[in-house]
Amino acid sequence: MYRYTIILSLLLLGGLSTLLAQTHAQLRGQVIAAQGEQKINSASVLLISLPDSTQEGRLSDQEGYFIFRKQKAGAYLLRIEMTGFDVLEQNINLKAGKNDLGVLQLENKSFGLDEVTIEAERSMAEQKGDTTEYNATAFTTNPDANAQDLIEKMPGVVLQNGQVQAQGEQVTQVLVDGKQFFGSDPNAALQNLPAEVIQSIQVYDQQSEQAQQTGFDDGNTTKTINIVTKVESRNGTFGSVYAGYGDQERYKAGGSVNLFKQDLRLSVLGLSNNINKQNFSAEDLVGVASGRGRRGGFGGRGGGRFGGGGNASQFTVNEDGGISTTHAFGLNYSDDWGEKVEVSGSYFFNYSDNTTDQILKQQFLTREGSSGQIYDEEQLSNTVNLNHRFNARLEYDLTEKSSLIFRPRVSVQQNTGADSTYGQTSFNSNILNLSDNIFAADLSGYQVNADLYYRQRFKKRGRSISVGIRPQYKVQEGNNELLSSLTYFTAPASQNVLDQQSTLDTKAFTFSTNARYTEPLGLRAQLQLSYEYAPQFQDSDKRTYNYNELAGDYVDLDTALSNTFDNTYEVHEVGSGIMFRTSKWFIMGRLNYQYAQLENFSTFPTEGETFYNFNSLLPFVMMRYRVSKQKQLRIFYRTSTSPPTIAQLQNVVDNTNPLQLSTGNPDLLQDYTHRVMLRYNLTNTEKNNVIFAYLNGQYTQNYIGNSNFIARADTILPNGIALTPGTQLSMPVNLDNYWNLRSFITYGTMLKKLKTNMNLSLSAGYVQQPSLINGALNNARTANLGLNLVFSSNISENVDFTISSRTNANQVVNTLQPQLDSEYLSQQTKVRINLIFGPQIVFRSTLNHQLYRGLSDEFNQDYWLWTASLAKKFLKNDRGELALTTFDVLGQNTSISRTVDEFSIQDLQTTVLQRYFMLTFTYRIRQFEGQSAPSQNNNQMRPPRDFGRP
């Protein structure tokens, strides 16, 4: 059935491509100097649409030529800028087809005496429409820095736990010159592109494919960083290769090579090491994440290991905890195939072998007594994860009147692991039970996506039709083994042994298709009509067998731990919206009606069916107000629904940890969420400072939380599950009054006398998370305040430092048991120094300090991690380097974290990599056509003048 639906949709799409038509305009010209007729390379050419002020930019090439393809016909303002020349502005009227402006002459700028004597100052950032553009030359880095080192210095950009946040939101995509780079893996680009080839960094919200096609902003955006490379770096080969070996048999080897030639981008990267260096992203999780809080994760604390559905923790390699051996390889390609086809694609392979030794203390919130129940655990685990990932994007202009975008994605994954866990539960200092578990799992999964978008614009400007088809198929299957010895100390004392094997087979198919039609309403407004149909089919089959001594095999089916379950969720959504735009204002309002059906079937061990209908109105309002060129305010209100996952619906017990059981709930309903967001940007180029403010609020009805039951005596629940004293059972339920409020403000400026950039950020948050604990409602309210301060040097490339400190204060209040309210503080301080002196001697030092206050007494709450290296540069142009590095000089490295949810307070400490010495050789590749390799000193005074497509 599925494949026939796909084939029919493709045939319909192909028919539309021949029936519908639209005309594009193309603009080209050449920039030269009025005096001497010198051809001007790298002039900034900005094309501004009138009257809506949307803009797109280009740089002139070495011959002074520039070209804009696939523009709408209509009125524009052309603006050309170049250092040392007067700005040229010209009104033009683009017609369908090719438009050639010929030669455009720039007049030399005349300087007064006072102007000549003033030292120019590099602008830190500019606001260009909805895009914040940072001038990379305003942030001095050492010659060996990568893109990640560069953006750490930029105001509003934060790197935390391997994730990149910009202006308070997580960055999920990094582009290079406007094109995809290794799919949606930000780390691949940031860690493998050298800072010296970067001209500017653009931060913006990239619109959805269909919004970009139709011109109607639907509010579906992705926080994106676009790395704009220097013109002189766009034709050449650059990168680095390295190899190192140290004591304790520690090693690392790898490198990256980038070939850039005009529109061609070809990058190859690889690494192999046993020192926890990884290239890993959420896309490597093959789409198995359930997204909701099932407890007791394999390889992490995040979720059910082998319940009714997949969970991300089954495939996660924790970068902060444990010791990992990693082998990875990546290949990225992008190019323009003629004037009609743009293509990009990447392949990524990752193998990771992680060993983790951790200690957990978990304090539960209960009604009985003041101290609550305590769970202590020691776990030693090993996880091997193997992943292949492929992404591609092809945009094809079928004719000048229509275009097609195809985005296939494939991920294949294999995960094996085993852990040994010793757990103890106590209440009021009395031991209730002990468990000694050995668990092993072998899981595999794959996911296939094939998104297809068709766009058609008509002769009348603003009239268009767009059709999108997004099929997705994913599979997870595998088996596990559990051997557990349980001892109960409540009278009468008893002991129980579990020896089980389980199998799991889960499949999911989603087919989302939508159509959008836009119609202009005068010069400043646009109407959109839309329809979407999105069916989702999931089925899961879990079987658990107990060991039979007589048969000598696992043949006794445990029906309490087995289940066959099917789930169907279908959505029809129809709506309309109006978009209004002026030079300062942008207002969009939309109202959709959604009809959804949720149907669950259980066929084993008992038959059952639940069926629900949902009727929802989904309003959405977005407003942008451009106060000035430097200031912008954005506000939006959005509503959405989300269905429960099959892992939450499947009524089967997960006994991976026999003391902390979990099960699904087939009576769950979809949730309904309201979100409000406010964002304010100010970039003052005169005073050279920036301000970003961000406020986000969320309220959810029918929030899918947890009902947690802790047995005080032998208990049989209504669903037949038997619990011994101290044993817990967690089940998802619908609850109201979930709140999540976040605010963020950052201020960045240059301290001229100190030649240092300063970035000061303040944040605040509040979360109310409801849950049921032994039938009583508990609202866990967590408030936090954060302070982040960064000082980064602008002294020279020979003296480079970054000093940062991040402090978070947290308060936890529980309505059920105020005695367990707590306050705790965490502070992370980092000092990174790079010095080049003498005969090309390099000293590098990174000092991290971690401080916790308010954790359990047995956890180390204060430690230092210091890494230092001394290197010598040699060979031609200092391309070779030999470095001796000491990791964890003080021998204090550890990993500590506190997690607070609606049910418990968890303190976790993990053994991590400690002191080792390593000798490393690195060779930098720099070969650019027609010129010497770019350096940090080249074009330092040149303002940013390349633009993406915000």
PDB file of C-alpha atoms in Angstrom, residues 144-263:
ATOM      1  CA  ASP A 144      45.788  27.223  13.567  1.00  0.00           C
ATOM      2  CA  ALA A 145      42.297  28.107  14.830  1.00  0.00           C
ATOM      3  CA  ASN A 146      39.192  26.489  13.354  1.00  0.00           C
ATOM      4  CA  ALA A 147      35.692  27.863  12.877  1.00  0.00           C
ATOM      5  CA  GLN A 148      34.653  26.689  16.343  1.00  0.00           C
ATOM      6  CA  ASP A 149      37.470  28.680  17.981  1.00  0.00           C
ATOM      7  CA  LEU A 150      36.312  31.723  16.017  1.00  0.00           C
ATOM      8  CA  ILE A 151      32.611  31.631  16.868  1.00  0.00           C
ATOM      9  CA  GLU A 152      33.370  31.125  20.574  1.00  0.00           C
ATOM     10  CA  LYS A 153      34.491  34.764  20.553  1.00  0.00           C
ATOM     11  CA  MET A 154      31.292  36.089  18.987  1.00  0.00           C
ATOM     12  CA  PRO A 155      28.538  37.684  21.116  1.00  0.00           C
ATOM     13  CA  GLY A 156      25.384  35.619  21.429  1.00  0.00           C
ATOM     14  CA  VAL A 157      27.080  32.360  20.371  1.00  0.00           C
ATOM     15  CA  VAL A 158      27.672  29.700  23.042  1.00  0.00           C
ATOM     16  CA  LEU A 159      29.216  26.224  22.857  1.00  0.00           C
ATOM     17  CA  GLN A 160      28.005  23.909  25.608  1.00  0.00           C
ATOM     18  CA  ASN A 161      28.243  20.101  25.854  1.00  0.00           C
ATOM     19  CA  GLY A 162      29.139  19.837  22.190  1.00  0.00           C
ATOM     20  CA  GLN A 163      26.096  21.874  21.081  1.00  0.00           C
ATOM     21  CA  VAL A 164      26.121  25.306  19.458  1.00  0.00           C
ATOM     22  CA  GLN A 165      23.599  27.921  20.574  1.00  0.00           C
ATOM     23  CA  ALA A 166      23.117  31.273  18.856  1.00  0.00           C
ATOM     24  CA  GLN A 167      20.982  34.072  20.282  1.00  0.00           C
ATOM     25  CA  GLY A 168      19.480  31.703  22.844  1.00  0.00           C
ATOM     26  CA  GLU A 169      18.493  28.936  20.389  1.00  0.00           C
ATOM     27  CA  GLN A 170      20.218  25.725  19.363  1.00  0.00           C
ATOM     28  CA  VAL A 171      21.922  25.762  15.960  1.00  0.00           C
ATOM     29  CA  THR A 172      20.895  22.716  13.943  1.00  0.00           C
ATOM     30  CA  GLN A 173      22.476  23.570  10.589  1.00  0.00           C
ATOM     31  CA  VAL A 174      25.783  25.011   9.417  1.00  0.00           C
ATOM     32  CA  LEU A 175      26.152  26.046   5.774  1.00  0.00           C
ATOM     33  CA  VAL A 176      29.299  26.966   3.876  1.00  0.00           C
ATOM     34  CA  ASP A 177      28.765  29.716   1.311  1.00  0.00           C
ATOM     35  CA  GLY A 178      25.044  29.039   1.488  1.00  0.00           C
ATOM     36  CA  LYS A 179      25.314  25.313   0.769  1.00  0.00           C
ATOM     37  CA  GLN A 180      24.894  22.293   3.011  1.00  0.00           C
ATOM     38  CA  PHE A 181      28.024  20.901   4.641  1.00  0.00           C
ATOM     39  CA  PHE A 182      27.739  17.331   5.981  1.00  0.00           C
ATOM     40  CA  GLY A 183      23.951  17.402   6.192  1.00  0.00           C
ATOM     41  CA  SER A 184      22.747  18.946   9.428  1.00  0.00           C
ATOM     42  CA  ASP A 185      25.853  18.195  11.509  1.00  0.00           C
ATOM     43  CA  PRO A 186      27.129  21.566  12.861  1.00  0.00           C
ATOM     44  CA  ASN A 187      30.271  20.082  14.408  1.00  0.00           C
ATOM     45  CA  ALA A 188      31.590  18.699  11.109  1.00  0.00           C
ATOM     46  CA  ALA A 189      31.846  22.196   9.627  1.00  0.00           C
ATOM     47  CA  LEU A 190      32.968  24.049  12.738  1.00  0.00           C
ATOM     48  CA  GLN A 191      35.753  21.618  13.643  1.00  0.00           C
ATOM     49  CA  ASN A 192      37.162  21.109  10.142  1.00  0.00           C
ATOM     50  CA  LEU A 193      37.144  24.559   8.529  1.00  0.00           C
ATOM     51  CA  PRO A 194      40.136  26.765   9.414  1.00  0.00           C
ATOM     52  CA  ALA A 195      39.276  30.222  10.739  1.00  0.00           C
ATOM     53  CA  GLU A 196      41.715  31.915   8.366  1.00  0.00           C
ATOM     54  CA  VAL A 197      39.572  31.183   5.284  1.00  0.00           C
ATOM     55  CA  ILE A 198      36.421  32.727   6.810  1.00  0.00           C
ATOM     56  CA  GLN A 199      35.261  36.204   5.777  1.00  0.00           C
ATOM     57  CA  SER A 200      32.093  36.406   7.877  1.00  0.00           C
ATOM     58  CA  ILE A 201      29.638  34.388   9.952  1.00  0.00           C
ATOM     59  CA  GLN A 202      25.911  34.836   9.324  1.00  0.00           C
ATOM     60  CA  VAL A 203      23.283  33.835  11.885  1.00  0.00           C
ATOM     61  CA  TYR A 204      19.635  33.714  10.812  1.00  0.00           C
ATOM     62  CA  ASP A 205      16.460  31.645  10.848  1.00  0.00           C
ATOM     63  CA  GLN A 206      16.340  29.719   7.594  1.00  0.00           C
ATOM     64  CA  GLN A 207      12.828  29.293   6.268  1.00  0.00           C
ATOM     65  CA  SER A 208      11.375  25.941   5.277  1.00  0.00           C
ATOM     66  CA  GLU A 209      11.853  24.705   1.713  1.00  0.00           C
ATOM     67  CA  GLN A 210       8.292  25.606   0.757  1.00  0.00           C
ATOM     68  CA  ALA A 211       8.463  29.050   2.365  1.00  0.00           C
ATOM     69  CA  GLN A 212      11.609  29.783   0.360  1.00  0.00           C
ATOM     70  CA  GLN A 213       9.874  28.587  -2.781  1.00  0.00           C
ATOM     71  CA  THR A 214       6.582  30.482  -2.420  1.00  0.00           C
ATOM     72  CA  GLY A 215       7.844  33.619  -0.673  1.00  0.00           C
ATOM     73  CA  PHE A 216       5.173  33.183   2.035  1.00  0.00           C
ATOM     74  CA  ASP A 217       6.879  32.942   5.436  1.00  0.00           C
ATOM     75  CA  ASP A 218       5.147  30.082   7.272  1.00  0.00           C
ATOM     76  CA  GLY A 219       7.112  30.562  10.507  1.00  0.00           C
ATOM     77  CA  ASN A 220       8.815  27.151  10.249  1.00  0.00           C
ATOM     78  CA  THR A 221      12.475  28.029  10.601  1.00  0.00           C
ATOM     79  CA  THR A 222      15.821  26.425  11.433  1.00  0.00           C
ATOM     80  CA  LYS A 223      18.482  28.323  13.399  1.00  0.00           C
ATOM     81  CA  THR A 224      21.327  28.414  10.904  1.00  0.00           C
ATOM     82  CA  ILE A 225      24.939  29.562  10.761  1.00  0.00           C
ATOM     83  CA  ASN A 226      26.280  30.322   7.287  1.00  0.00           C
ATOM     84  CA  ILE A 227      30.077  30.457   6.981  1.00  0.00           C
ATOM     85  CA  VAL A 228      31.076  32.859   4.202  1.00  0.00           C
ATOM     86  CA  THR A 229      34.588  32.127   2.969  1.00  0.00           C
ATOM     87  CA  LYS A 230      37.049  34.716   1.717  1.00  0.00           C
ATOM     88  CA  VAL A 231      37.093  35.187  -2.017  1.00  0.00           C
ATOM     89  CA  GLU A 232      40.759  34.236  -2.256  1.00  0.00           C
ATOM     90  CA  SER A 233      39.958  30.952  -0.492  1.00  0.00           C
ATOM     91  CA  ARG A 234      37.292  29.837  -2.946  1.00  0.00           C
ATOM     92  CA  ASN A 235      39.736  28.470  -5.490  1.00  0.00           C
ATOM     93  CA  GLY A 236      42.232  26.162  -3.874  1.00  0.00           C
ATOM     94  CA  THR A 237      42.955  23.298  -1.540  1.00  0.00           C
ATOM     95  CA  PHE A 238      43.278  23.615   2.210  1.00  0.00           C
ATOM     96  CA  GLY A 239      43.090  21.481   5.320  1.00  0.00           C
ATOM     97  CA  SER A 240      45.385  19.567   7.643  1.00  0.00           C
ATOM     98  CA  VAL A 241      46.499  16.049   8.530  1.00  0.00           C
ATOM     99  CA  TYR A 242      47.843  14.870  11.878  1.00  0.00           C
ATOM    100  CA  ALA A 243      49.067  11.820  13.782  1.00  0.00           C
ATOM    101  CA  GLY A 244      49.997  11.419  17.434  1.00  0.00           C
ATOM    102  CA  TYR A 245      50.988   8.745  19.953  1.00  0.00           C
ATOM    103  CA  GLY A 246      51.391   8.837  23.720  1.00  0.00           C
ATOM    104  CA  ASP A 247      51.741   6.835  26.887  1.00  0.00           C
ATOM    105  CA  GLN A 248      49.070   4.328  27.965  1.00  0.00           C
ATOM    106  CA  GLU A 249      48.844   3.488  24.223  1.00  0.00           C
ATOM    107  CA  ARG A 250      46.841   6.669  23.562  1.00  0.00           C
ATOM    108  CA  TYR A 251      46.757   7.695  19.910  1.00  0.00           C
ATOM    109  CA  LYS A 252      45.044   9.969  17.419  1.00  0.00           C
ATOM    110  CA  ALA A 253      45.215  10.361  13.641  1.00  0.00           C
ATOM    111  CA  GLY A 254      43.104  12.120  11.064  1.00  0.00           C
ATOM    112  CA  GLY A 255      42.641  15.214   9.001  1.00  0.00           C
ATOM    113  CA  SER A 256      40.489  17.118   6.597  1.00  0.00           C
ATOM    114  CA  VAL A 257      41.112  18.215   3.020  1.00  0.00           C
ATOM    115  CA  ASN A 258      38.875  20.771   1.281  1.00  0.00           C
ATOM    116  CA  LEU A 259      38.906  21.427  -2.457  1.00  0.00           C
ATOM    117  CA  PHE A 260      37.087  24.644  -3.405  1.00  0.00           C
ATOM    118  CA  LYS A 261      36.867  25.710  -7.038  1.00  0.00           C
ATOM    119  CA  GLN A 262      34.232  28.276  -7.994  1.00  0.00           C
ATOM    120  CA  ASP A 263      30.919  26.572  -7.148  1.00  0.00           C
TER     121      ASP A 263
END
